[in-house]
Amino acid sequence: MASRKESGVSSSNTLDSPVKQIQIEGLVVLKIIKHYQEEGQGSEVVQGVLLGLVVEDRLEITNCFPFPQHTEEDADFDEVQYQMEMMRSLRHVNIDHLHVGWYQSTFYGSFVSRALLDSQFSYQHAIEESVVLIYDPIKTAQGSLSLKAYRLTPKLMEICKEKDFSAEGLKKAAVGYENMFEEVPIVIKNSHLISVLLWELEEKSTVPSKHELLSLSSSSSHLEKSLQMLMDRVDDMSQDIVKFNTFSRNTSKQQQQKHQYIQRRQQENTQRQSRGEPPLPEEDISKMFKPPQPPPRMDTLLIAGGLSVVLDKHLIQCDFRTLLIRRYCWFVPE
């Protein structure tokens, strides 16, 4: 299995963030799972708020509540006001009400997006210790709880603050698809009574053995859907590289036109000088030949990060994953 660094997130033991570990109550995990089962069937994504407190370098998540589902008819619904009312109500009943992040479900590992990046930047910019919990219901349904916590790396935070997503800005900050996010280790804490209950439930459960979970002969459509998600990501990369090739051709064509214009000006000035006439007035070539707009690099970065996560989710070998990303992602250095 590939290392975490190659999977689109960094998970070194020496994190740069002020949060080194996350301690989450078992009841919070059950609330997140229950929220998805009630409102997030199929490919529907559910989100919610995490509440807790910070103890030294440990973030303790003790409560959560979901974002309510609202339609276009609820245009006057204010999510910020709703969150404030919920936290005010929790404070009145003496429950932890400090905002420490948010959670989101994922559909076959396709959680890396511009919306998640913008949301996590807003949270982390306002509250430095904020995290986002990613819950994978597909993998959890197969008998293995999938709950991971991510934060934006300091380098990506600086890029987002400056809003400099150009090639020069990303290269100067040394930001690539492999160091956009950092994973924070999670520890689930339960009371002794709950631990005893879980032990009894485990004795009575009918969860398949580990060998059955690794079988590819399952009748479910998980493998087919996973490959479809992978194909969609590769298609996104293919479209992105077409945009870059178009940009490269336009830039090269403009450079040739610019060079030909300069040569014509030089020849004309030489002829005017031989006739004793003054040279042509200087002109601002940059205004005459405006460079074409390059495709956004951040979108490409997110596509590569998402593809890397999907590949790592399905245990694709590291060498093949790196080769595939470098084949389709034009900004990744060799």
Tab-separated table of C-alpha atoms in Angstrom:
chain	number	residue	atom	x	y	z
A	1	MET	CA	0.000	0.000	0.000
A	2	ALA	CA	1.273	3.454	-0.798
A	3	SER	CA	2.430	5.912	1.782
A	4	ARG	CA	0.116	8.692	2.963
A	5	LYS	CA	2.300	11.368	1.458
A	6	GLU	CA	1.533	10.107	-2.022
A	7	SER	CA	-2.217	9.938	-1.359
A	8	GLY	CA	-2.870	13.649	-1.507
A	9	VAL	CA	-2.435	14.261	2.229
A	10	SER	CA	0.503	14.596	4.570
A	11	SER	CA	0.449	12.556	7.768
A	12	SER	CA	3.941	12.874	9.230
A	13	ASN	CA	4.423	12.515	12.974
A	14	THR	CA	5.568	16.135	13.265
A	15	LEU	CA	2.595	18.110	12.026
A	16	ASP	CA	3.012	21.835	11.487
A	17	SER	CA	-0.486	22.551	12.794
A	18	PRO	CA	-1.315	23.466	16.415
A	19	VAL	CA	-3.424	20.276	16.593
A	20	LYS	CA	-1.430	17.055	16.895
A	21	GLN	CA	-4.264	14.713	17.792
A	22	ILE	CA	-8.066	14.591	17.747
A	23	GLN	CA	-10.050	12.941	20.510
A	24	ILE	CA	-13.645	12.360	19.499
A	25	GLU	CA	-16.496	11.020	21.597
A	26	GLY	CA	-18.107	7.821	20.383
A	27	LEU	CA	-21.512	9.499	20.573
A	28	VAL	CA	-20.357	12.095	18.030
A	29	VAL	CA	-19.382	9.326	15.616
A	30	LEU	CA	-22.818	7.746	16.020
A	31	LYS	CA	-24.510	11.103	15.374
A	32	ILE	CA	-22.554	11.546	12.135
A	33	ILE	CA	-23.439	8.033	10.981
A	34	LYS	CA	-27.100	8.556	11.932
A	35	HIS	CA	-27.185	11.872	10.044
A	36	TYR	CA	-26.060	10.166	6.838
A	37	GLN	CA	-28.457	7.249	7.237
A	38	GLU	CA	-31.396	9.635	7.635
A	39	GLU	CA	-30.601	12.270	4.995
A	40	GLY	CA	-27.678	11.161	2.845
A	41	GLN	CA	-28.821	8.032	1.067
A	42	GLY	CA	-27.152	7.442	-2.297
A	43	SER	CA	-24.728	10.113	-3.479
A	44	GLU	CA	-26.228	12.852	-1.288
A	45	VAL	CA	-23.572	14.631	0.796
A	46	VAL	CA	-24.400	15.581	4.388
A	47	GLN	CA	-22.571	18.184	6.462
A	48	GLY	CA	-22.599	19.414	10.028
A	49	VAL	CA	-20.832	21.389	12.739
A	50	LEU	CA	-18.291	20.016	15.242
A	51	LEU	CA	-18.197	21.351	18.792
A	52	GLY	CA	-15.608	20.837	21.516
A	53	LEU	CA	-12.534	22.397	23.057
A	54	VAL	CA	-8.757	22.523	22.684
A	55	VAL	CA	-6.530	21.035	25.392
A	56	GLU	CA	-2.859	21.833	24.707
A	57	ASP	CA	-2.188	20.233	21.301
A	58	ARG	CA	-5.230	17.931	21.429
A	59	LEU	CA	-8.588	18.825	19.910
A	60	GLU	CA	-11.460	17.206	21.818
A	61	ILE	CA	-14.702	16.884	19.818
A	62	THR	CA	-17.542	16.323	22.266
A	63	ASN	CA	-20.671	17.210	20.288
A	64	CYS	CA	-22.012	17.972	16.816
A	65	PHE	CA	-25.187	18.951	15.018
A	66	PRO	CA	-26.167	18.683	11.333
A	67	PHE	CA	-26.787	21.352	8.765
A	68	PRO	CA	-30.492	21.164	7.917
A	69	GLN	CA	-31.513	20.193	4.404
A	70	HIS	CA	-33.264	23.081	2.658
A	71	THR	CA	-34.610	23.517	-0.858
A	72	GLU	CA	-34.787	26.463	-3.224
A	73	GLU	CA	-38.062	27.469	-1.590
A	74	ASP	CA	-36.117	28.193	1.613
A	75	ALA	CA	-34.203	31.050	0.014
A	76	ASP	CA	-34.418	33.149	3.166
A	77	PHE	CA	-32.782	30.451	5.316
A	78	ASP	CA	-29.676	31.809	7.100
A	79	GLU	CA	-27.167	29.054	7.956
A	80	VAL	CA	-25.006	31.363	10.066
A	81	GLN	CA	-27.995	32.445	12.151
A	82	TYR	CA	-29.041	28.811	12.529
A	83	GLN	CA	-25.590	27.838	13.830
A	84	MET	CA	-25.548	30.735	16.281
A	85	GLU	CA	-28.977	29.770	17.640
A	86	MET	CA	-27.922	26.128	18.033
A	87	MET	CA	-24.711	27.013	19.894
A	88	ARG	CA	-26.598	29.470	22.092
A	89	SER	CA	-29.108	26.764	23.010
A	90	LEU	CA	-26.334	24.285	23.822
A	91	ARG	CA	-24.603	26.852	26.010
A	92	HIS	CA	-27.826	27.365	28.002
A	93	VAL	CA	-27.923	23.649	28.887
A	94	ASN	CA	-24.212	23.632	29.803
A	95	ILE	CA	-22.981	21.614	26.795
A	96	ASP	CA	-19.717	22.337	24.969
A	97	HIS	CA	-20.592	24.943	22.362
A	98	LEU	CA	-17.227	26.073	20.985
A	99	HIS	CA	-16.970	25.757	17.199
A	100	VAL	CA	-13.977	23.538	16.270
A	101	GLY	CA	-14.721	22.498	12.685
A	102	TRP	CA	-17.179	20.627	10.511
A	103	TYR	CA	-17.838	17.205	9.042
A	104	GLN	CA	-18.863	15.919	5.622
A	105	SER	CA	-19.687	12.574	4.088
A	106	THR	CA	-17.988	11.404	0.924
A	107	PHE	CA	-19.072	9.334	-2.051
A	108	TYR	CA	-16.387	6.793	-3.000
A	109	GLY	CA	-13.587	9.073	-1.792
A	110	SER	CA	-14.489	12.029	-4.024
A	111	PHE	CA	-14.315	14.710	-1.318
A	112	VAL	CA	-11.421	16.815	-2.642
A	113	SER	CA	-13.107	19.786	-4.302
A	114	ARG	CA	-12.968	23.565	-4.502
A	115	ALA	CA	-16.013	23.829	-2.216
A	116	LEU	CA	-14.261	21.821	0.520
A	117	LEU	CA	-11.086	23.868	0.107
A	118	ASP	CA	-12.944	27.181	0.410
A	119	SER	CA	-14.997	26.006	3.395
A	120	GLN	CA	-12.006	24.634	5.305
A	121	PHE	CA	-10.032	27.807	4.591
A	122	SER	CA	-12.869	29.918	6.028
A	123	TYR	CA	-13.052	27.751	9.153
A	124	GLN	CA	-9.296	27.544	9.633
A	125	HIS	CA	-8.792	31.249	8.974
A	126	ALA	CA	-11.370	32.153	11.633
A	127	ILE	CA	-10.498	29.368	14.115
A	128	GLU	CA	-6.924	28.135	13.803
A	129	GLU	CA	-7.582	24.684	15.294
A	130	SER	CA	-10.496	23.846	12.982
A	131	VAL	CA	-10.587	20.474	11.225
A	132	VAL	CA	-12.856	18.735	8.739
A	133	LEU	CA	-13.940	15.152	9.396
A	134	ILE	CA	-14.533	13.029	6.297
A	135	TYR	CA	-16.909	10.117	6.835
A	136	ASP	CA	-17.004	7.351	4.204
A	137	PRO	CA	-20.310	5.448	4.544
A	138	ILE	CA	-19.463	2.975	1.758
A	139	LYS	CA	-16.350	1.667	3.471
A	140	THR	CA	-18.050	1.784	6.870
A	141	ALA	CA	-20.913	-0.366	5.584
A	142	GLN	CA	-18.347	-3.035	4.679
A	143	GLY	CA	-17.362	-3.428	8.339
A	144	SER	CA	-14.534	-0.894	8.790
A	145	LEU	CA	-15.242	2.570	10.212
A	146	SER	CA	-13.784	5.181	7.854
A	147	LEU	CA	-13.428	8.558	9.582
A	148	LYS	CA	-10.479	10.840	8.836
A	149	ALA	CA	-9.583	14.375	9.886
A	150	TYR	CA	-7.858	16.845	7.578
A	151	ARG	CA	-6.471	20.359	7.794
A	152	LEU	CA	-5.007	22.676	5.198
A	153	THR	CA	-1.228	22.850	5.348
A	154	PRO	CA	0.381	26.198	6.290
A	155	LYS	CA	1.723	26.584	2.737
A	156	LEU	CA	-1.739	26.226	1.208
A	157	MET	CA	-3.197	28.587	3.824
A	158	GLU	CA	-0.741	31.285	2.740
A	159	ILE	CA	-1.618	30.735	-0.920
A	160	CYS	CA	-5.346	30.992	-0.161
A	161	LYS	CA	-4.836	34.170	1.888
A	162	GLU	CA	-2.925	35.838	-0.940
A	163	LYS	CA	-5.280	34.307	-3.570
A	164	ASP	CA	-2.274	33.771	-5.809
A	165	PHE	CA	-3.101	30.546	-7.662
A	166	SER	CA	-0.771	31.258	-10.576
A	167	ALA	CA	1.952	28.855	-11.646
A	168	GLU	CA	4.639	31.148	-10.219
A	169	GLY	CA	2.821	31.470	-6.881
A	170	LEU	CA	2.334	27.719	-6.463
A	171	LYS	CA	5.914	27.019	-7.510
A	172	LYS	CA	7.305	29.630	-5.118
A	173	ALA	CA	5.294	28.184	-2.221
A	174	ALA	CA	6.218	24.611	-3.251
A	175	VAL	CA	2.552	23.543	-3.116
A	176	GLY	CA	1.637	20.337	-4.933
A	177	TYR	CA	-1.194	17.837	-4.855
A	178	GLU	CA	0.661	15.773	-2.224
A	179	ASN	CA	0.933	18.560	0.388
A	180	MET	CA	-2.391	20.386	0.173
A	181	PHE	CA	-3.895	18.643	3.191
A	182	GLU	CA	-2.442	17.122	6.326
A	183	GLU	CA	-4.125	14.255	8.125
A	184	VAL	CA	-4.512	14.457	11.900
A	185	PRO	CA	-4.677	11.154	13.842
A	186	ILE	CA	-8.024	10.387	15.517
A	187	VAL	CA	-8.661	8.637	18.821
A	188	ILE	CA	-12.245	7.604	19.660
A	189	LYS	CA	-12.996	7.814	23.374
A	190	ASN	CA	-15.831	5.980	25.121
A	191	SER	CA	-16.900	5.589	28.708
A	192	HIS	CA	-16.349	2.219	30.391
A	193	LEU	CA	-20.056	1.353	30.196
A	194	ILE	CA	-20.131	2.037	26.463
A	195	SER	CA	-16.967	-0.048	25.985
A	196	VAL	CA	-18.670	-2.984	27.729
A	197	LEU	CA	-21.746	-2.563	25.528
A	198	LEU	CA	-19.613	-2.502	22.377
A	199	TRP	CA	-17.839	-5.651	23.492
A	200	GLU	CA	-21.172	-7.424	23.936
A	201	LEU	CA	-22.406	-6.213	20.538
A	202	GLU	CA	-19.199	-7.414	18.910
A	203	GLU	CA	-19.792	-10.885	20.302
A	204	LYS	CA	-23.270	-10.949	18.755
A	205	SER	CA	-22.456	-9.228	15.463
A	206	THR	CA	-22.465	-10.999	12.096
A	207	VAL	CA	-19.817	-8.848	10.426
A	208	PRO	CA	-17.977	-10.779	7.677
A	209	SER	CA	-14.456	-11.932	8.363
A	210	LYS	CA	-11.489	-9.890	7.159
A	211	HIS	CA	-10.851	-12.381	4.357
A	212	GLU	CA	-14.397	-11.942	3.044
A	213	LEU	CA	-14.018	-8.150	3.048
A	214	LEU	CA	-11.015	-8.480	0.708
A	215	SER	CA	-12.892	-10.626	-1.798
A	216	LEU	CA	-13.482	-9.087	-5.242
A	217	SER	CA	-16.231	-11.555	-6.134
A	218	SER	CA	-18.831	-9.572	-4.226
A	219	SER	CA	-22.176	-9.165	-5.955
A	220	SER	CA	-22.377	-5.525	-4.958
A	221	SER	CA	-21.695	-2.739	-7.423
A	222	HIS	CA	-19.025	-1.049	-5.276
A	223	LEU	CA	-16.172	-2.015	-7.591
A	224	GLU	CA	-18.050	-0.810	-10.676
A	225	LYS	CA	-18.911	2.548	-9.090
A	226	SER	CA	-15.357	2.993	-7.834
A	227	LEU	CA	-13.961	2.467	-11.306
A	228	GLN	CA	-16.541	4.901	-12.696
A	229	MET	CA	-15.390	7.558	-10.211
A	230	LEU	CA	-11.787	6.874	-11.221
A	231	MET	CA	-12.664	7.217	-14.912
A	232	ASP	CA	-14.439	10.521	-14.224
A	233	ARG	CA	-11.340	11.872	-12.494
A	234	VAL	CA	-9.113	10.801	-15.373
A	235	ASP	CA	-11.528	12.462	-17.819
A	236	ASP	CA	-11.296	15.678	-15.805
A	237	MET	CA	-7.519	15.513	-16.058
A	238	SER	CA	-7.709	14.875	-19.799
A	239	GLN	CA	-9.923	17.933	-20.285
A	240	ASP	CA	-7.550	19.985	-18.177
A	241	ILE	CA	-4.528	18.982	-20.205
A	242	VAL	CA	-6.418	19.895	-23.397
A	243	LYS	CA	-6.964	23.373	-21.937
A	244	PHE	CA	-3.271	23.646	-21.146
A	245	ASN	CA	-2.247	22.513	-24.639
A	246	THR	CA	-4.576	25.127	-26.132
A	247	PHE	CA	-3.042	27.764	-23.867
A	248	SER	CA	0.484	26.687	-24.904
A	249	ARG	CA	-0.384	26.874	-28.617
A	250	ASN	CA	-1.952	30.325	-28.247
A	251	THR	CA	1.054	31.573	-26.301
A	252	SER	CA	3.483	30.223	-28.878
A	253	LYS	CA	1.454	31.727	-31.728
A	254	GLN	CA	1.364	35.107	-30.016
A	255	GLN	CA	5.111	35.037	-29.433
A	256	GLN	CA	5.680	34.422	-33.144
A	257	GLN	CA	3.390	37.320	-34.069
A	258	LYS	CA	5.181	39.549	-31.594
A	259	HIS	CA	8.598	38.577	-32.975
A	260	GLN	CA	7.437	39.184	-36.570
A	261	TYR	CA	6.046	42.611	-35.617
A	262	ILE	CA	9.323	43.626	-33.972
A	263	GLN	CA	11.290	42.518	-37.053
A	264	ARG	CA	9.011	44.528	-39.371
A	265	ARG	CA	9.437	47.603	-37.170
A	266	GLN	CA	13.213	47.241	-37.229
A	267	GLN	CA	13.292	46.866	-41.024
A	268	GLU	CA	11.022	49.888	-41.492
A	269	ASN	CA	13.132	52.018	-39.127
A	270	THR	CA	16.268	50.981	-41.040
A	271	GLN	CA	14.687	52.086	-44.328
A	272	ARG	CA	13.511	55.386	-42.802
A	273	GLN	CA	16.977	56.010	-41.419
A	274	SER	CA	18.536	55.411	-44.847
A	275	ARG	CA	16.127	58.031	-46.294
A	276	GLY	CA	16.972	60.482	-43.528
A	277	GLU	CA	13.535	60.217	-41.912
A	278	PRO	CA	12.957	59.974	-38.144
A	279	PRO	CA	12.232	56.500	-36.733
A	280	LEU	CA	8.728	55.418	-35.870
A	281	PRO	CA	7.556	56.335	-32.348
A	282	GLU	CA	7.955	53.723	-29.643
A	283	GLU	CA	4.853	51.643	-28.875
A	284	ASP	CA	3.900	49.553	-25.858
A	285	ILE	CA	4.030	46.039	-27.274
A	286	SER	CA	2.507	44.549	-24.083
A	287	LYS	CA	-0.744	46.416	-24.784
A	288	MET	CA	-0.823	45.302	-28.405
A	289	PHE	CA	-0.133	41.647	-27.583
A	290	LYS	CA	-1.925	40.785	-24.375
A	291	PRO	CA	-0.909	37.320	-23.156
A	292	PRO	CA	-3.684	34.703	-23.154
A	293	GLN	CA	-5.254	33.860	-19.811
A	294	PRO	CA	-3.724	30.673	-18.381
A	295	PRO	CA	-6.061	27.962	-17.045
A	296	PRO	CA	-6.523	28.038	-13.245
A	297	ARG	CA	-3.864	25.982	-11.537
A	298	MET	CA	-5.819	25.401	-8.315
A	299	ASP	CA	-8.530	23.439	-10.150
A	300	THR	CA	-5.844	21.220	-11.643
A	301	LEU	CA	-4.272	20.782	-8.219
A	302	LEU	CA	-7.592	19.640	-6.754
A	303	ILE	CA	-8.218	17.215	-9.624
A	304	ALA	CA	-4.807	15.621	-9.041
A	305	GLY	CA	-5.370	15.459	-5.284
A	306	GLY	CA	-8.802	13.898	-5.763
A	307	LEU	CA	-7.470	11.309	-8.184
A	308	SER	CA	-4.644	10.475	-5.783
A	309	VAL	CA	-7.105	9.947	-2.918
A	310	VAL	CA	-9.359	7.713	-5.046
A	311	LEU	CA	-6.385	5.635	-6.175
A	312	ASP	CA	-5.094	5.296	-2.623
A	313	LYS	CA	-8.580	4.348	-1.396
A	314	HIS	CA	-8.575	1.309	-3.659
A	315	LEU	CA	-4.981	0.276	-2.889
A	316	ILE	CA	-3.502	1.107	-6.278
A	317	GLN	CA	0.270	0.706	-6.224
A	318	CYS	CA	2.297	3.870	-5.572
A	319	ASP	CA	4.438	3.669	-8.723
A	320	PHE	CA	1.417	3.283	-10.989
A	321	ARG	CA	-0.427	6.121	-9.217
A	322	THR	CA	2.488	8.536	-9.571
A	323	LEU	CA	2.935	7.573	-13.232
A	324	LEU	CA	-0.767	8.129	-13.967
A	325	ILE	CA	-0.890	11.521	-12.260
A	326	ARG	CA	2.270	12.739	-13.981
A	327	ARG	CA	0.928	11.521	-17.313
A	328	TYR	CA	-2.241	13.572	-17.083
A	329	CYS	CA	-1.357	16.408	-14.690
A	330	TRP	CA	0.890	18.904	-16.463
A	331	PHE	CA	2.038	20.892	-13.431
A	332	VAL	CA	3.496	17.927	-11.477
A	333	PRO	CA	7.322	18.078	-11.587
A	334	GLU	CA	9.271	15.079	-12.701
